[in-house]
């Protein structure tokens, strides 16, 4: 039985937003040159995907795009709230826009994304960043044209940051950044409330898109030459729990795998408490699912995992990895880990190191704990000095670097079927490519290989990348 009813924005409501885009385009028709928009994105892939929707709306409104705030009629800053450091950087950049606004008083400055949904941030913008015209949270993104229309036709500021559980909006136009690789959101929000994490507070409750909408989107992408589709959700493994149809994430993968065409399916993020044997079996069976899994473990010690409200222990996590590797021995494994959770002692942290040695991840995303206002962990005692946390953090990074280098060295001499995905910015090499497990490969070759799968012989390796030849 569905455990909740997801609010779906009606097609008429989306149509109204799209109509407003066309009205805005007409308003701007009389300008000498087409107006430009700058969209800046911070944070995770979900934010990248949201920015593709913002650009889609902006393109329909008649905007071109620029990277230069001086040239921009409208600046949209899509923010991330996961750590304090990122927030400060954003606020610094938003603050600096006061100067561009002074020289272009009709510039519209918007702040959206997860930070916008934090009450303290919205309050701070209201009082101290008076050059910001529009603030809206992730749940209100579908109404962006309406906000811009109001700002263009009337004076004043808009704050649309009501705390709401969230909805599903289909039919928002998108301008995708990459023709070869695409993000496809399958669900939004999170119900897990890990004690350190702000995401459930700013992105609302879990809600799944209808499978037909997802399948249609992937089908169209593949027809247009996309070769690598990453399904996105804060916790993809709980996909479908709110749908009428009895379809779970593994079933969805199975359906996407049936779509004709030569392409890879990836997905993130999986929560270890919801990653099922059925998922592993589906991964092993479906030839288009890339042999890679991002499975954040966060900490190696059971007391800390409990305090983090993760709902699994070390033994369960290791057992999952064992079962996965029994089915897919060469699977590429990546993970997230937090160092310095409140009260974590150095011996407890060392269990994170031993977990790394046991699993030997191919790559790791390492985070120093950052207290987030409003989360339970932010209220806990945190006696460890920052220096000790940093020392532990460095030990972790050093160990992982060794493991990553060894993992990469094992590719030497092998031939990998790689997807060439872009031009390489490193002068020595012309192209970048990805192995099926998403390891970065630099190589030389003609530009027209971009978007193709090619066999690459791996001739070099370091901690961060592989090097190869066609
Ligand atoms: N401090 C540090 N890292 C965090 N993450 C989430 N919240 C915090 C926080 N408050 C990390 C987790 C998560 C990743 C996306 O960000 O490891 O998996
Ligand atoms: Fe945050 Fe946990 Fe949800 Fe991931 S699963 S978004 S870490 S609350």
Coordinates of C-alpha atoms and ligand atoms in Angstrom, one line a residue:
X1 CA 0.0 0.0 0.0
X2 CA 1.3 3.5 -0.7
X3 CA 2.4 5.1 2.5
X4 CA 1.4 8.6 1.5
X5 CA -0.2 10.5 -1.4
X6 CA 2.2 12.7 -3.4
X7 CA 0.9 16.0 -4.5
X8 CA 1.2 16.3 -8.3
X9 CA 1.2 19.7 -9.8
X10 CA -1.5 19.7 -12.5
X11 CA -0.5 20.0 -16.2
X12 CA -2.7 23.2 -16.3
X13 CA -0.6 24.8 -13.6
X14 CA 2.7 23.9 -15.4
X15 CA 1.1 25.2 -18.6
X16 CA 0.4 28.5 -16.9
X17 CA 4.1 28.8 -15.9
X18 CA 5.1 28.0 -19.5
X19 CA 2.7 30.6 -20.8
X20 CA 4.2 33.1 -18.4
X21 CA 7.6 32.3 -19.9
X22 CA 6.2 33.3 -23.4
X23 CA 4.7 36.5 -22.0
X24 CA 8.1 37.4 -20.5
X25 CA 9.8 36.7 -23.8
X26 CA 7.3 39.1 -25.4
X27 CA 8.0 41.8 -22.7
X28 CA 11.7 41.5 -23.6
X29 CA 11.2 41.5 -27.4
X30 CA 11.7 45.2 -27.7
X31 CA 15.2 45.1 -26.2
X32 CA 18.1 45.9 -28.6
X33 CA 20.0 42.7 -27.7
X34 CA 18.6 39.5 -26.2
X35 CA 18.9 39.6 -22.4
X36 CA 21.3 37.3 -20.7
X37 CA 21.1 35.0 -17.6
X38 CA 23.7 33.6 -15.3
X39 CA 22.9 30.4 -13.4
X40 CA 25.5 29.4 -10.8
X41 CA 25.2 26.0 -9.2
X42 CA 26.6 24.7 -5.9
X43 CA 26.4 21.2 -4.4
X44 CA 25.1 17.9 -5.6
X45 CA 23.8 16.4 -8.9
X46 CA 20.2 17.1 -7.8
X47 CA 21.1 20.8 -7.8
X48 CA 22.7 20.4 -11.3
X49 CA 19.5 18.8 -12.5
X50 CA 17.4 21.6 -10.9
X51 CA 19.6 24.2 -12.7
X52 CA 18.9 22.5 -16.0
X53 CA 15.2 23.2 -15.3
X54 CA 15.9 26.8 -14.3
X55 CA 17.9 27.2 -17.6
X56 CA 15.0 25.6 -19.5
X57 CA 12.5 28.1 -18.1
X58 CA 15.0 31.0 -18.7
X59 CA 15.5 29.9 -22.3
X60 CA 11.7 29.9 -22.8
X61 CA 11.7 33.4 -21.4
X62 CA 14.0 34.5 -24.2
X63 CA 17.2 34.6 -22.2
X64 CA 20.6 33.7 -23.5
X65 CA 23.3 32.6 -21.1
X66 CA 26.5 34.2 -19.8
X67 CA 29.1 33.5 -17.1
X68 CA 29.7 37.1 -16.4
X69 CA 27.6 38.8 -13.7
X70 CA 28.2 42.2 -15.3
X71 CA 26.5 41.1 -18.5
X72 CA 23.5 39.3 -16.7
X73 CA 20.0 40.8 -16.6
X74 CA 19.2 38.0 -14.2
X75 CA 21.5 36.1 -11.8
X76 CA 20.3 32.9 -10.3
X77 CA 22.3 31.3 -7.5
X78 CA 21.3 27.7 -6.8
X79 CA 22.7 26.9 -3.4
X80 CA 23.8 23.9 -1.2
X81 CA 23.2 23.7 2.5
X82 CA 25.1 20.5 3.3
X83 CA 28.1 22.1 5.0
X84 CA 28.8 25.5 6.6
X85 CA 31.9 26.1 4.4
X86 CA 29.8 25.9 1.2
X87 CA 27.2 28.3 2.7
X88 CA 29.8 30.9 3.6
X89 CA 31.2 30.8 0.1
X90 CA 27.8 31.4 -1.4
X91 CA 27.0 34.2 1.0
X92 CA 30.4 35.8 0.0
X93 CA 29.5 35.6 -3.7
X94 CA 26.0 36.9 -3.2
X95 CA 27.4 39.8 -1.1
X96 CA 29.8 40.7 -3.9
X97 CA 26.9 41.1 -6.3
X98 CA 25.9 44.3 -4.5
X99 CA 28.5 46.0 -6.8
X100 CA 27.2 44.7 -10.1
X101 CA 23.7 45.6 -9.0
X102 CA 24.9 49.1 -8.2
X103 CA 26.1 49.5 -11.8
X104 CA 23.0 47.7 -13.2
X105 CA 20.1 48.7 -10.9
X106 CA 17.6 46.7 -13.0
X107 CA 19.5 43.5 -12.5
X108 CA 17.4 40.7 -10.9
X109 CA 19.2 38.6 -8.3
X110 CA 17.7 35.3 -7.2
X111 CA 18.9 32.9 -4.5
X112 CA 17.3 29.4 -4.6
X113 CA 18.1 25.8 -3.6
X114 CA 18.6 24.3 -0.2
X115 CA 20.0 27.3 1.6
X116 CA 17.0 29.4 0.6
X117 CA 14.8 26.9 2.5
X118 CA 16.7 27.5 5.8
X119 CA 14.8 30.0 7.9
X120 CA 18.0 31.7 9.2
X121 CA 19.3 32.2 5.7
X122 CA 16.1 33.6 4.4
X123 CA 16.0 36.0 7.3
X124 CA 19.6 37.1 6.8
X125 CA 19.0 37.8 3.1
X126 CA 15.8 39.7 4.0
X127 CA 17.7 42.0 6.4
X128 CA 21.3 42.2 5.2
X129 CA 21.3 41.4 1.5
X130 CA 18.8 43.9 0.3
X131 CA 20.1 43.7 -3.3
X132 CA 18.6 40.1 -3.6
X133 CA 15.2 40.3 -5.2
X134 CA 14.0 36.7 -5.1
X135 CA 14.5 33.9 -2.7
X136 CA 12.7 30.5 -3.2
X137 CA 13.2 27.0 -1.9
X138 CA 13.5 23.8 -3.9
X139 CA 9.8 23.0 -3.5
X140 CA 8.8 26.2 -5.3
X141 CA 11.1 25.8 -8.3
X142 CA 8.3 25.0 -10.6
X143 CA 6.8 28.5 -10.0
X144 CA 10.0 30.3 -11.1
X145 CA 8.4 32.0 -14.2
X146 CA 5.6 33.4 -12.1
X147 CA 8.2 35.0 -9.7
X148 CA 10.2 36.5 -12.6
X149 CA 7.1 37.8 -14.2
X150 CA 6.1 39.6 -11.0
X151 CA 9.5 41.1 -10.6
X152 CA 9.6 42.4 -14.2
X153 CA 6.1 43.9 -14.0
X154 CA 6.1 45.2 -10.4
X155 CA 8.5 46.5 -7.8
X156 CA 9.3 44.6 -4.6
X157 CA 11.0 41.5 -3.3
X158 CA 9.7 37.9 -3.2
X159 CA 10.4 35.3 -0.5
X160 CA 8.8 32.0 -1.3
X161 CA 10.2 29.7 1.4
X162 CA 7.2 28.2 3.1
X163 CA 8.0 24.9 4.8
X164 CA 6.1 22.3 2.7
X165 CA 6.4 18.6 2.1
X166 CA 7.0 19.0 -1.6
X167 CA 5.3 17.9 -4.8
X168 CA 6.1 16.5 -8.2
X169 CA 6.0 18.8 -11.3
X170 CA 6.3 17.2 -14.8
X171 CA 6.7 19.2 -18.0
X172 CA 9.2 21.8 -16.9
X173 CA 11.5 22.5 -19.9
X174 CA 15.2 21.7 -19.5
X175 CA 18.4 22.9 -21.1
X176 CA 20.8 20.1 -20.5
X177 CA 24.5 20.8 -20.0
X178 CA 25.8 17.6 -21.6
X179 CA 24.5 15.8 -24.7
X180 CA 26.3 12.5 -23.8
X181 CA 25.5 12.2 -20.1
X182 CA 22.3 13.1 -18.4
X183 CA 20.8 13.3 -14.9
X184 CA 17.3 12.0 -14.5
X185 CA 15.6 12.6 -11.2
X186 CA 13.5 9.6 -10.2
X187 CA 12.4 10.9 -6.8
X188 CA 12.8 14.0 -4.6
X189 CA 13.2 14.6 -0.9
X190 CA 14.3 12.3 1.9
X191 CA 12.6 10.7 4.9
X192 CA 15.6 9.4 6.7
X193 CA 16.6 12.2 9.0
X194 CA 20.2 11.1 9.5
X195 CA 21.0 13.1 12.7
X196 CA 23.7 15.3 11.0
X197 CA 21.9 16.1 7.8
X198 CA 19.8 19.1 6.7
X199 CA 18.5 17.6 3.5
X200 CA 15.1 16.3 4.8
X201 CA 14.4 19.7 6.3
X202 CA 15.0 21.6 3.1
X203 CA 14.0 19.1 0.4
X204 CA 10.8 17.8 1.9
X205 CA 9.4 14.3 2.1
X206 CA 10.2 11.4 -0.3
X207 CA 8.1 11.4 -3.5
X208 CA 8.5 9.4 -6.6
X209 CA 7.9 10.3 -10.2
X210 CA 5.6 8.1 -12.2
X211 CA 7.5 5.3 -13.9
X212 CA 6.0 6.2 -17.3
X213 CA 7.4 9.8 -17.0
X214 CA 10.8 8.5 -16.2
X215 CA 10.8 5.9 -19.0
X216 CA 9.6 8.5 -21.5
X217 CA 12.4 10.9 -20.5
X218 CA 15.1 8.2 -20.7
X219 CA 13.8 7.0 -24.1
X220 CA 14.0 10.5 -25.5
X221 CA 17.5 11.1 -24.1
X222 CA 18.8 7.9 -25.7
X223 CA 17.1 8.7 -29.0
X224 CA 19.0 12.0 -28.9
X225 CA 22.4 10.4 -28.4
X226 CA 22.7 10.3 -24.7
X227 CA 24.9 7.3 -23.7
X228 CA 25.0 7.6 -19.9
X229 CA 22.0 8.1 -17.7
X230 CA 22.3 8.7 -14.0
X231 CA 19.1 8.2 -12.0
X232 CA 19.0 10.6 -9.1
X233 CA 17.3 10.7 -5.7
X234 CA 18.5 11.3 -2.1
X235 CA 17.7 7.6 -1.5
X236 CA 16.8 5.9 -4.8
X237 CA 16.2 2.6 -3.0
X238 CA 13.0 3.8 -1.5
X239 CA 11.7 4.7 -5.0
X240 CA 8.0 3.7 -5.5
X241 CA 7.0 3.5 -1.9
X242 CA 4.5 6.3 -2.4
X243 CA 3.2 5.1 -5.7
X244 CA -0.1 3.3 -6.4
X245 CA 1.7 0.7 -8.6
X246 CA 3.7 -2.0 -6.8
X247 CA 6.9 -1.0 -8.6
X248 CA 10.1 -0.7 -6.7
X249 CA 13.5 0.7 -7.7
X250 CA 14.8 -2.7 -9.0
X251 CA 11.7 -3.0 -11.2
X252 CA 12.3 0.5 -12.5
X253 CA 15.9 -0.4 -13.4
X254 CA 14.7 -3.5 -15.1
X255 CA 12.2 -1.4 -17.2
X256 CA 14.9 1.2 -18.1
X257 CA 17.2 -1.7 -19.1
X258 CA 14.7 -2.8 -21.7
X259 CA 14.9 0.6 -23.6
X260 CA 16.6 -0.1 -26.9
X261 CA 20.0 1.6 -27.5
X262 CA 23.6 1.4 -26.4
X263 CA 23.7 3.3 -23.1
X264 CA 24.7 2.9 -19.5
X265 CA 22.4 3.3 -16.4
X266 CA 23.9 4.6 -13.2
X267 CA 22.1 5.7 -10.1
X268 CA 22.7 7.5 -6.8
X269 CA 22.4 7.6 -3.9
X270 CA 21.7 4.3 -2.3
X271 CA 21.1 3.9 1.5
X272 CA 22.6 0.7 2.9
X273 CA 19.5 0.1 5.0
X274 CA 17.4 -0.1 1.8
X275 CA 19.8 -1.7 -0.7
X276 CA 18.2 -5.1 -1.2
X277 CA 19.4 -8.5 -2.5
X278 CA 16.9 -7.9 -5.3
X279 CA 18.7 -4.7 -6.3
X280 CA 22.1 -6.6 -6.4
X281 CA 20.6 -9.4 -8.5
X282 CA 19.0 -6.8 -10.9
X283 CA 22.4 -5.1 -11.2
X284 CA 24.0 -8.4 -12.0
X285 CA 21.3 -9.4 -14.6
X286 CA 20.8 -6.1 -16.5
X287 CA 23.6 -5.5 -19.0
X288 CA 23.0 -1.8 -19.2
X289 CA 23.4 -1.1 -15.5
X290 CA 27.0 0.1 -15.0
X291 CA 29.0 -2.0 -12.6
X292 CA 29.4 0.6 -10.0
X293 CA 27.6 1.4 -6.7
X294 CA 27.8 4.4 -4.5
X295 CA 26.9 3.2 -1.0
X296 CA 27.7 5.7 1.7
X297 CA 28.7 4.1 5.0
X298 CA 29.4 7.4 6.9
X299 CA 31.2 5.8 9.9
X300 CA 32.9 2.4 10.8
X301 CA 31.8 2.4 14.5
X302 CA 28.5 1.0 15.6
X303 CA 27.9 3.6 18.4
X304 CA 28.5 6.4 15.9
X305 CA 26.3 4.8 13.3
X306 CA 23.5 4.6 15.8
X307 CA 24.0 8.3 16.9
X308 CA 23.9 9.1 13.2
X309 CA 20.5 7.4 13.0
X310 CA 21.6 5.3 10.0
X311 CA 19.7 2.1 10.9
X312 CA 22.5 -0.4 10.0
X313 CA 25.6 -1.5 11.7
X314 CA 29.1 -2.2 10.5
X315 CA 28.5 -6.0 10.2
X316 CA 25.4 -5.5 8.1
X317 CA 27.2 -3.1 5.8
X318 CA 30.1 -5.5 5.4
X319 CA 27.7 -8.3 4.7
X320 CA 26.0 -6.3 2.0
X321 CA 29.3 -5.6 0.3
X322 CA 30.1 -9.3 0.5
X323 CA 26.8 -10.3 -1.1
X324 CA 27.2 -7.7 -3.8
X325 CA 30.7 -8.8 -4.6
X326 CA 29.6 -12.5 -4.7
X327 CA 27.3 -11.5 -7.6
X328 CA 29.5 -8.8 -9.2
X329 CA 33.2 -9.5 -8.3
X330 CA 34.5 -6.5 -10.2
X331 CA 32.0 -3.9 -9.1
X332 CA 33.5 -0.5 -8.5
X333 CA 32.5 0.8 -5.1
X334 CA 32.4 4.3 -3.9
X335 CA 31.2 5.8 -0.6
X336 CA 30.7 8.9 1.6
X337 CA 32.3 9.1 5.1
X338 CA 32.1 11.8 7.8
X339 CA 35.0 12.4 10.1
X340 CA 34.5 14.2 13.5
X341 CA 30.8 13.5 14.2
X342 CA 30.1 14.9 17.7
X343 CA 31.6 12.6 20.3
X344 CA 33.5 10.4 17.9
X345 CA 36.7 9.4 19.6
X346 CA 39.9 8.6 17.8
X347 CA 39.7 4.8 18.5
X348 CA 36.1 5.0 17.1
X349 CA 37.4 6.9 14.1
X350 CA 40.0 4.2 13.6
X351 CA 37.2 1.7 12.9
X352 CA 36.5 3.8 9.9
X353 CA 40.0 3.2 8.8
X354 CA 39.7 -0.6 9.3
X355 CA 36.4 -0.6 7.4
X356 CA 38.3 1.1 4.5
X357 CA 40.9 -1.6 4.6
X358 CA 38.3 -4.3 4.6
X359 CA 36.2 -3.0 1.8
X360 CA 38.9 -1.2 -0.3
X361 CA 36.6 1.3 -2.0
X362 CA 37.7 2.5 -5.5
X363 CA 37.0 6.1 -4.4
X364 CA 35.7 7.9 -1.4
X365 CA 34.0 11.3 -0.7
X366 CA 35.4 12.4 2.6
X367 CA 33.6 15.1 4.7
X368 CA 34.6 16.8 7.9
X369 CA 31.5 17.0 10.1
X370 CA 29.8 20.4 9.9
X371 CA 27.1 21.2 12.4
X372 CA 23.8 22.2 10.7
X373 CA 21.4 24.3 12.7
X374 CA 18.1 22.5 13.4
X375 CA 19.5 19.0 13.2
X376 CA 19.7 16.7 16.3
X377 CA 23.5 16.3 16.0
X378 CA 24.1 20.0 16.2
X379 CA 22.9 19.9 19.8
X380 CA 25.3 17.1 20.8
X381 CA 28.5 17.7 22.8
X382 CA 31.5 17.9 20.5
X383 CA 34.6 17.9 22.7
X384 CA 37.2 16.9 20.1
X385 CA 39.5 19.8 19.1
X386 CA 39.5 20.7 15.5
X387 CA 43.2 19.9 15.1
X388 CA 42.6 16.3 16.2
X389 CA 39.6 16.0 13.7
X390 CA 41.8 17.3 11.0
X391 CA 44.6 14.9 11.8
X392 CA 42.1 12.0 11.6
X393 CA 40.7 13.4 8.4
X394 CA 44.2 13.5 6.9
X395 CA 44.9 9.9 8.0
X396 CA 41.7 8.9 6.2
X397 CA 42.5 10.7 3.0
X398 CA 46.1 9.3 3.0
X399 CA 44.8 5.7 3.4
X400 CA 42.2 6.1 0.7
X401 CA 44.7 7.7 -1.7
X402 CA 46.9 4.6 -1.3
X403 CA 44.0 2.3 -1.9
X404 CA 42.7 4.3 -4.9
X405 CA 46.2 4.3 -6.4
X406 CA 46.5 0.5 -6.0
X407 CA 43.0 0.0 -7.4
X408 CA 43.9 2.1 -10.4
X409 CA 47.2 0.3 -10.9
X410 CA 45.3 -2.9 -11.3
X411 CA 43.8 -1.5 -14.6
X412 CA 47.3 -1.3 -16.2
X413 CA 47.5 -3.3 -19.4
X414 CA 43.8 -4.0 -19.5
X415 CA 41.4 -2.9 -22.3
X416 CA 38.3 -1.1 -21.1
X417 CA 35.2 -0.2 -23.1
X418 CA 35.1 3.5 -22.3
X419 CA 32.6 6.3 -23.1
X420 CA 34.5 9.3 -24.5
X421 CA 32.7 12.2 -22.8
X422 CA 34.6 15.4 -23.5
X423 CA 37.7 17.4 -24.2
X424 CA 40.5 17.2 -21.7
X425 CA 41.7 20.4 -20.2
X426 CA 45.1 19.0 -19.3
X427 CA 47.4 20.0 -22.2
X428 CA 49.0 16.6 -22.6
X429 CA 45.8 14.8 -23.4
X430 CA 43.0 15.7 -25.8
X431 CA 40.0 13.6 -24.5
X432 CA 38.4 12.4 -21.3
X433 CA 36.5 9.1 -21.1
X434 CA 34.9 7.0 -18.4
X435 CA 35.3 3.2 -17.8
X436 CA 32.0 1.4 -17.2
X437 CA 32.7 1.8 -13.5
X438 CA 33.0 5.6 -14.0
X439 CA 36.8 5.8 -13.5
X440 CA 38.2 8.9 -15.3
X441 CA 40.6 8.1 -18.3
X442 CA 42.7 10.6 -20.2
X443 CA 43.7 9.8 -23.7
X444 CA 44.5 11.2 -27.1
X445 CA 42.2 11.0 -30.0
X446 CA 40.0 12.9 -32.4
X447 CA 37.1 15.1 -31.0
X448 CA 34.5 13.3 -33.1
X449 CA 34.8 10.3 -30.7
X450 CA 32.9 12.2 -28.1
X451 CA 29.7 10.3 -27.4
X452 CA 31.1 7.0 -28.5
X453 CA 32.1 3.8 -26.7
X454 CA 35.6 2.9 -27.7
X455 CA 38.1 0.2 -26.5
X456 CA 41.0 1.9 -24.6
X457 CA 44.2 0.2 -23.4
X458 CA 45.2 1.5 -20.0
X459 CA 48.8 2.5 -20.0
X460 CA 49.1 4.7 -16.9
X461 CA 47.4 5.2 -13.6
X462 CA 47.6 7.4 -10.5
X463 CA 45.4 8.0 -7.5
X464 CA 42.8 10.1 -9.3
X465 CA 42.8 9.0 -12.9
X466 CA 43.8 6.4 -15.5
X467 CA 45.7 7.2 -18.8
X468 CA 45.2 5.2 -22.0
X469 CA 45.4 4.8 -25.7
X470 CA 42.8 3.9 -28.3
Ligands
LIG1 N1 28.6 17.4 7.8 C1 29.5 16.8 7.0 N2 29.1 16.0 6.0 C2 27.8 15.9 5.7 N3 27.1 15.2 4.8 C3 25.8 15.4 5.0 N4 25.6 16.2 6.0 C4 26.8 16.5 6.5 C5 27.3 17.4 7.6 N5 26.4 18.0 8.4 C6 27.7 14.3 3.8 C7 27.3 12.8 4.0 C8 26.4 12.6 2.8 C9 27.1 13.6 1.8 C10 26.2 13.9 0.6 O1 27.4 14.7 2.5 O2 28.4 12.0 3.9 O3 26.4 11.3 2.3
LIG2 FE1 20.8 13.2 4.4 FE2 20.6 10.7 5.3 FE3 18.7 11.7 3.6 FE4 21.2 11.1 2.7 S1 19.8 9.6 3.6 S2 20.0 13.0 2.3 S3 22.5 11.7 4.5 S4 19.2 12.4 5.7

